[in-house]
Amino acid sequence: MALDLLDLGTIIDIFMARRFFVPFAIGVAGAIAFYYLTGETPASAAIAFFIGLIGLIAGIIFQMAGSRSGSV
């Protein structure tokens, strides 16, 4: 599967796959937990944003690596 960023179907397939959704959901849940457990300060909001961003990036990497592993 070649990645075509202009194809909306490919983008939707990436975001709906379990390999993407699980790390992303864990990252968002971790970010929300971190934000509320550290006192809801602006600094904790910034760190929580980057925790969520790391979950997004991990999900994209897992999706791309998983889609390429089956093809030779």
PDB file of N, CA and C in Angstrom:
ATOM      1  N   MET A   1       0.844  -1.165   0.000  1.00  0.00           N
ATOM      2  CA  MET A   1       0.000   0.000   0.000  1.00  0.00           C
ATOM      3  C   MET A   1       0.894   1.234   0.000  1.00  0.00           C
ATOM      4  N   ALA A   2       0.841   1.990  -1.043  1.00  0.00           N
ATOM      5  CA  ALA A   2       1.614   3.219  -1.130  1.00  0.00           C
ATOM      6  C   ALA A   2       0.866   4.329  -0.412  1.00  0.00           C
ATOM      7  N   LEU A   3       1.602   5.173   0.237  1.00  0.00           N
ATOM      8  CA  LEU A   3       0.995   6.278   0.980  1.00  0.00           C
ATOM      9  C   LEU A   3       0.808   7.468   0.052  1.00  0.00           C
ATOM     10  N   ASP A   4      -0.439   7.826  -0.178  1.00  0.00           N
ATOM     11  CA  ASP A   4      -0.778   9.009  -0.962  1.00  0.00           C
ATOM     12  C   ASP A   4      -1.530   9.950  -0.042  1.00  0.00           C
ATOM     13  N   LEU A   5      -0.867  11.014   0.403  1.00  0.00           N
ATOM     14  CA  LEU A   5      -1.464  11.900   1.393  1.00  0.00           C
ATOM     15  C   LEU A   5      -2.631  12.698   0.852  1.00  0.00           C
ATOM     16  N   LEU A   6      -2.795  12.760  -0.456  1.00  0.00           N
ATOM     17  CA  LEU A   6      -3.906  13.500  -1.030  1.00  0.00           C
ATOM     18  C   LEU A   6      -5.158  12.639  -1.182  1.00  0.00           C
ATOM     19  N   ASP A   7      -5.033  11.337  -0.977  1.00  0.00           N
ATOM     20  CA  ASP A   7      -6.168  10.429  -1.087  1.00  0.00           C
ATOM     21  C   ASP A   7      -6.875  10.359   0.263  1.00  0.00           C
ATOM     22  N   LEU A   8      -8.100  10.864   0.337  1.00  0.00           N
ATOM     23  CA  LEU A   8      -8.845  10.917   1.593  1.00  0.00           C
ATOM     24  C   LEU A   8      -9.146   9.531   2.137  1.00  0.00           C
ATOM     25  N   GLY A   9      -9.376   8.565   1.273  1.00  0.00           N
ATOM     26  CA  GLY A   9      -9.650   7.197   1.717  1.00  0.00           C
ATOM     27  C   GLY A   9      -8.479   6.597   2.463  1.00  0.00           C
ATOM     28  N   THR A  10      -7.263   6.874   2.005  1.00  0.00           N
ATOM     29  CA  THR A  10      -6.069   6.366   2.679  1.00  0.00           C
ATOM     30  C   THR A  10      -5.925   6.993   4.055  1.00  0.00           C
ATOM     31  N   ILE A  11      -6.179   8.266   4.159  1.00  0.00           N
ATOM     32  CA  ILE A  11      -6.065   8.948   5.446  1.00  0.00           C
ATOM     33  C   ILE A  11      -7.102   8.412   6.423  1.00  0.00           C
ATOM     34  N   ILE A  12      -8.319   8.201   5.957  1.00  0.00           N
ATOM     35  CA  ILE A  12      -9.369   7.656   6.821  1.00  0.00           C
ATOM     36  C   ILE A  12      -9.016   6.237   7.255  1.00  0.00           C
ATOM     37  N   ASP A  13      -8.464   5.433   6.344  1.00  0.00           N
ATOM     38  CA  ASP A  13      -8.050   4.071   6.698  1.00  0.00           C
ATOM     39  C   ASP A  13      -6.975   4.078   7.776  1.00  0.00           C
ATOM     40  N   ILE A  14      -6.048   5.018   7.695  1.00  0.00           N
ATOM     41  CA  ILE A  14      -4.987   5.110   8.700  1.00  0.00           C
ATOM     42  C   ILE A  14      -5.571   5.430  10.068  1.00  0.00           C
ATOM     43  N   PHE A  15      -6.487   6.387  10.133  1.00  0.00           N
ATOM     44  CA  PHE A  15      -7.027   6.819  11.418  1.00  0.00           C
ATOM     45  C   PHE A  15      -8.060   5.857  11.998  1.00  0.00           C
ATOM     46  N   MET A  16      -8.623   4.971  11.198  1.00  0.00           N
ATOM     47  CA  MET A  16      -9.623   4.033  11.697  1.00  0.00           C
ATOM     48  C   MET A  16      -9.036   2.673  12.055  1.00  0.00           C
ATOM     49  N   ALA A  17      -7.784   2.439  11.755  1.00  0.00           N
ATOM     50  CA  ALA A  17      -7.165   1.148  12.025  1.00  0.00           C
ATOM     51  C   ALA A  17      -6.845   1.004  13.508  1.00  0.00           C
ATOM     52  N   ARG A  18      -6.920  -0.211  13.999  1.00  0.00           N
ATOM     53  CA  ARG A  18      -6.647  -0.477  15.408  1.00  0.00           C
ATOM     54  C   ARG A  18      -5.188  -0.209  15.743  1.00  0.00           C
ATOM     55  N   ARG A  19      -4.280  -0.477  14.806  1.00  0.00           N
ATOM     56  CA  ARG A  19      -2.855  -0.219  15.067  1.00  0.00           C
ATOM     57  C   ARG A  19      -2.594   1.257  15.317  1.00  0.00           C
ATOM     58  N   PHE A  20      -3.407   2.118  14.748  1.00  0.00           N
ATOM     59  CA  PHE A  20      -3.277   3.546  15.005  1.00  0.00           C
ATOM     60  C   PHE A  20      -4.048   3.964  16.250  1.00  0.00           C
ATOM     61  N   PHE A  21      -5.269   3.479  16.373  1.00  0.00           N
ATOM     62  CA  PHE A  21      -6.186   3.975  17.394  1.00  0.00           C
ATOM     63  C   PHE A  21      -5.743   3.635  18.817  1.00  0.00           C
ATOM     64  N   VAL A  22      -5.210   2.441  19.033  1.00  0.00           N
ATOM     65  CA  VAL A  22      -4.833   2.031  20.396  1.00  0.00           C
ATOM     66  C   VAL A  22      -3.717   2.905  20.971  1.00  0.00           C
ATOM     67  N   PRO A  23      -2.574   3.101  20.289  1.00  0.00           N
ATOM     68  CA  PRO A  23      -1.553   3.997  20.866  1.00  0.00           C
ATOM     69  C   PRO A  23      -2.030   5.438  21.001  1.00  0.00           C
ATOM     70  N   PHE A  24      -2.852   5.889  20.060  1.00  0.00           N
ATOM     71  CA  PHE A  24      -3.369   7.242  20.131  1.00  0.00           C
ATOM     72  C   PHE A  24      -4.296   7.405  21.332  1.00  0.00           C
ATOM     73  N   ALA A  25      -5.169   6.442  21.551  1.00  0.00           N
ATOM     74  CA  ALA A  25      -6.095   6.504  22.691  1.00  0.00           C
ATOM     75  C   ALA A  25      -5.338   6.438  24.011  1.00  0.00           C
ATOM     76  N   ILE A  26      -4.305   5.619  24.083  1.00  0.00           N
ATOM     77  CA  ILE A  26      -3.497   5.532  25.296  1.00  0.00           C
ATOM     78  C   ILE A  26      -2.762   6.858  25.536  1.00  0.00           C
ATOM     79  N   GLY A  27      -2.248   7.462  24.463  1.00  0.00           N
ATOM     80  CA  GLY A  27      -1.568   8.751  24.598  1.00  0.00           C
ATOM     81  C   GLY A  27      -2.508   9.845  25.071  1.00  0.00           C
ATOM     82  N   VAL A  28      -3.722   9.880  24.526  1.00  0.00           N
ATOM     83  CA  VAL A  28      -4.691  10.898  24.937  1.00  0.00           C
ATOM     84  C   VAL A  28      -5.133  10.665  26.384  1.00  0.00           C
ATOM     85  N   ALA A  29      -5.376   9.412  26.748  1.00  0.00           N
ATOM     86  CA  ALA A  29      -5.765   9.109  28.130  1.00  0.00           C
ATOM     87  C   ALA A  29      -4.643   9.465  29.102  1.00  0.00           C
ATOM     88  N   GLY A  30      -3.407   9.172  28.722  1.00  0.00           N
ATOM     89  CA  GLY A  30      -2.270   9.539  29.563  1.00  0.00           C
ATOM     90  C   GLY A  30      -2.116  11.041  29.691  1.00  0.00           C
ATOM     91  N   ALA A  31      -2.371  11.756  28.606  1.00  0.00           N
ATOM     92  CA  ALA A  31      -2.281  13.214  28.637  1.00  0.00           C
ATOM     93  C   ALA A  31      -3.345  13.818  29.546  1.00  0.00           C
ATOM     94  N   ILE A  32      -4.565  13.319  29.444  1.00  0.00           N
ATOM     95  CA  ILE A  32      -5.642  13.823  30.297  1.00  0.00           C
ATOM     96  C   ILE A  32      -5.355  13.505  31.762  1.00  0.00           C
ATOM     97  N   ALA A  33      -4.897  12.293  32.033  1.00  0.00           N
ATOM     98  CA  ALA A  33      -4.574  11.915  33.408  1.00  0.00           C
ATOM     99  C   ALA A  33      -3.446  12.783  33.955  1.00  0.00           C
ATOM    100  N   PHE A  34      -2.404  13.004  33.146  1.00  0.00           N
ATOM    101  CA  PHE A  34      -1.291  13.834  33.599  1.00  0.00           C
ATOM    102  C   PHE A  34      -1.755  15.249  33.904  1.00  0.00           C
ATOM    103  N   TYR A  35      -2.595  15.795  33.055  1.00  0.00           N
ATOM    104  CA  TYR A  35      -3.073  17.159  33.237  1.00  0.00           C
ATOM    105  C   TYR A  35      -3.851  17.307  34.540  1.00  0.00           C
ATOM    106  N   TYR A  36      -4.748  16.402  34.800  1.00  0.00           N
ATOM    107  CA  TYR A  36      -5.563  16.522  36.007  1.00  0.00           C
ATOM    108  C   TYR A  36      -4.808  16.133  37.280  1.00  0.00           C
ATOM    109  N   LEU A  37      -3.866  15.219  37.172  1.00  0.00           N
ATOM    110  CA  LEU A  37      -3.124  14.790  38.359  1.00  0.00           C
ATOM    111  C   LEU A  37      -2.023  15.774  38.761  1.00  0.00           C
ATOM    112  N   THR A  38      -1.619  16.661  37.862  1.00  0.00           N
ATOM    113  CA  THR A  38      -0.551  17.603  38.192  1.00  0.00           C
ATOM    114  C   THR A  38      -1.061  19.001  38.507  1.00  0.00           C
ATOM    115  N   GLY A  39      -2.348  19.163  38.663  1.00  0.00           N
ATOM    116  CA  GLY A  39      -2.865  20.421  39.163  1.00  0.00           C
ATOM    117  C   GLY A  39      -3.429  21.378  38.140  1.00  0.00           C
ATOM    118  N   GLU A  40      -3.588  20.980  36.912  1.00  0.00           N
ATOM    119  CA  GLU A  40      -4.215  21.789  35.871  1.00  0.00           C
ATOM    120  C   GLU A  40      -3.549  23.155  35.676  1.00  0.00           C
ATOM    121  N   THR A  41      -2.251  23.171  35.679  1.00  0.00           N
ATOM    122  CA  THR A  41      -1.509  24.403  35.437  1.00  0.00           C
ATOM    123  C   THR A  41      -1.192  24.520  33.947  1.00  0.00           C
ATOM    124  N   PRO A  42      -0.821  25.709  33.482  1.00  0.00           N
ATOM    125  CA  PRO A  42      -0.455  25.854  32.069  1.00  0.00           C
ATOM    126  C   PRO A  42       0.748  24.983  31.675  1.00  0.00           C
ATOM    127  N   ALA A  43       1.666  24.808  32.588  1.00  0.00           N
ATOM    128  CA  ALA A  43       2.826  23.966  32.290  1.00  0.00           C
ATOM    129  C   ALA A  43       2.416  22.506  32.115  1.00  0.00           C
ATOM    130  N   SER A  44       1.495  22.046  32.962  1.00  0.00           N
ATOM    131  CA  SER A  44       1.053  20.659  32.811  1.00  0.00           C
ATOM    132  C   SER A  44       0.214  20.488  31.555  1.00  0.00           C
ATOM    133  N   ALA A  45      -0.475  21.535  31.121  1.00  0.00           N
ATOM    134  CA  ALA A  45      -1.225  21.463  29.867  1.00  0.00           C
ATOM    135  C   ALA A  45      -0.271  21.324  28.678  1.00  0.00           C
ATOM    136  N   ALA A  46       0.846  22.039  28.735  1.00  0.00           N
ATOM    137  CA  ALA A  46       1.821  21.946  27.653  1.00  0.00           C
ATOM    138  C   ALA A  46       2.441  20.552  27.597  1.00  0.00           C
ATOM    139  N   ILE A  47       2.778  20.007  28.744  1.00  0.00           N
ATOM    140  CA  ILE A  47       3.357  18.667  28.777  1.00  0.00           C
ATOM    141  C   ILE A  47       2.324  17.630  28.345  1.00  0.00           C
ATOM    142  N   ALA A  48       1.079  17.794  28.765  1.00  0.00           N
ATOM    143  CA  ALA A  48       0.016  16.869  28.369  1.00  0.00           C
ATOM    144  C   ALA A  48      -0.204  16.916  26.863  1.00  0.00           C
ATOM    145  N   PHE A  49      -0.091  18.098  26.268  1.00  0.00           N
ATOM    146  CA  PHE A  49      -0.212  18.209  24.816  1.00  0.00           C
ATOM    147  C   PHE A  49       0.849  17.365  24.125  1.00  0.00           C
ATOM    148  N   PHE A  50       2.088  17.435  24.607  1.00  0.00           N
ATOM    149  CA  PHE A  50       3.154  16.660  23.988  1.00  0.00           C
ATOM    150  C   PHE A  50       3.008  15.168  24.253  1.00  0.00           C
ATOM    151  N   ILE A  51       2.434  14.784  25.372  1.00  0.00           N
ATOM    152  CA  ILE A  51       2.153  13.371  25.621  1.00  0.00           C
ATOM    153  C   ILE A  51       1.130  12.862  24.605  1.00  0.00           C
ATOM    154  N   GLY A  52       0.087  13.638  24.362  1.00  0.00           N
ATOM    155  CA  GLY A  52      -0.893  13.271  23.353  1.00  0.00           C
ATOM    156  C   GLY A  52      -0.291  13.232  21.956  1.00  0.00           C
ATOM    157  N   LEU A  53       0.598  14.173  21.664  1.00  0.00           N
ATOM    158  CA  LEU A  53       1.268  14.208  20.369  1.00  0.00           C
ATOM    159  C   LEU A  53       2.155  12.977  20.176  1.00  0.00           C
ATOM    160  N   ILE A  54       2.812  12.543  21.227  1.00  0.00           N
ATOM    161  CA  ILE A  54       3.629  11.332  21.150  1.00  0.00           C
ATOM    162  C   ILE A  54       2.748  10.119  20.856  1.00  0.00           C
ATOM    163  N   GLY A  55       1.563  10.067  21.457  1.00  0.00           N
ATOM    164  CA  GLY A  55       0.628   8.982  21.157  1.00  0.00           C
ATOM    165  C   GLY A  55       0.193   9.000  19.703  1.00  0.00           C
ATOM    166  N   LEU A  56      -0.039  10.190  19.164  1.00  0.00           N
ATOM    167  CA  LEU A  56      -0.410  10.327  17.754  1.00  0.00           C
ATOM    168  C   LEU A  56       0.716   9.848  16.852  1.00  0.00           C
ATOM    169  N   ILE A  57       1.927  10.263  17.127  1.00  0.00           N
ATOM    170  CA  ILE A  57       3.078   9.872  16.312  1.00  0.00           C
ATOM    171  C   ILE A  57       3.323   8.373  16.417  1.00  0.00           C
ATOM    172  N   ALA A  58       3.203   7.809  17.622  1.00  0.00           N
ATOM    173  CA  ALA A  58       3.384   6.368  17.792  1.00  0.00           C
ATOM    174  C   ALA A  58       2.326   5.598  17.012  1.00  0.00           C
ATOM    175  N   GLY A  59       1.099   6.080  17.022  1.00  0.00           N
ATOM    176  CA  GLY A  59       0.044   5.417  16.258  1.00  0.00           C
ATOM    177  C   GLY A  59       0.316   5.438  14.770  1.00  0.00           C
ATOM    178  N   ILE A  60       0.790   6.559  14.254  1.00  0.00           N
ATOM    179  CA  ILE A  60       1.111   6.651  12.830  1.00  0.00           C
ATOM    180  C   ILE A  60       2.267   5.722  12.482  1.00  0.00           C
ATOM    181  N   ILE A  61       3.274   5.677  13.336  1.00  0.00           N
ATOM    182  CA  ILE A  61       4.425   4.800  13.079  1.00  0.00           C
ATOM    183  C   ILE A  61       4.001   3.338  13.111  1.00  0.00           C
ATOM    184  N   PHE A  62       3.199   2.939  14.102  1.00  0.00           N
ATOM    185  CA  PHE A  62       2.725   1.556  14.163  1.00  0.00           C
ATOM    186  C   PHE A  62       1.886   1.209  12.946  1.00  0.00           C
ATOM    187  N   GLN A  63       1.058   2.124  12.501  1.00  0.00           N
ATOM    188  CA  GLN A  63       0.220   1.877  11.326  1.00  0.00           C
ATOM    189  C   GLN A  63       1.074   1.693  10.078  1.00  0.00           C
ATOM    190  N   MET A  64       2.047   2.556   9.897  1.00  0.00           N
ATOM    191  CA  MET A  64       2.906   2.456   8.719  1.00  0.00           C
ATOM    192  C   MET A  64       3.781   1.207   8.760  1.00  0.00           C
ATOM    193  N   ALA A  65       4.318   0.884   9.910  1.00  0.00           N
ATOM    194  CA  ALA A  65       5.164  -0.303  10.029  1.00  0.00           C
ATOM    195  C   ALA A  65       4.353  -1.578   9.852  1.00  0.00           C
ATOM    196  N   GLY A  66       3.124  -1.586  10.356  1.00  0.00           N
ATOM    197  CA  GLY A  66       2.289  -2.770  10.223  1.00  0.00           C
ATOM    198  C   GLY A  66       1.793  -2.985   8.808  1.00  0.00           C
ATOM    199  N   SER A  67       1.559  -1.932   8.067  1.00  0.00           N
ATOM    200  CA  SER A  67       1.076  -2.085   6.706  1.00  0.00           C
ATOM    201  C   SER A  67       2.187  -2.527   5.759  1.00  0.00           C
ATOM    202  N   ARG A  68       3.437  -2.236   6.102  1.00  0.00           N
ATOM    203  CA  ARG A  68       4.561  -2.636   5.251  1.00  0.00           C
ATOM    204  C   ARG A  68       5.096  -4.013   5.589  1.00  0.00           C
ATOM    205  N   SER A  69       4.815  -4.521   6.786  1.00  0.00           N
ATOM    206  CA  SER A  69       5.427  -5.781   7.196  1.00  0.00           C
ATOM    207  C   SER A  69       4.889  -6.974   6.413  1.00  0.00           C
ATOM    208  N   GLY A  70       3.675  -6.891   5.911  1.00  0.00           N
ATOM    209  CA  GLY A  70       3.096  -8.009   5.157  1.00  0.00           C
ATOM    210  C   GLY A  70       3.570  -8.109   3.726  1.00  0.00           C
ATOM    211  N   SER A  71       4.070  -7.028   3.160  1.00  0.00           N
ATOM    212  CA  SER A  71       4.508  -7.049   1.768  1.00  0.00           C
ATOM    213  C   SER A  71       6.017  -7.233   1.694  1.00  0.00           C
ATOM    214  N   VAL A  72       6.445  -7.850   0.610  1.00  0.00           N
ATOM    215  CA  VAL A  72       7.868  -8.109   0.427  1.00  0.00           C
ATOM    216  C   VAL A  72       8.449  -7.171  -0.580  1.00  0.00           C
TER     217      VAL A  72
END
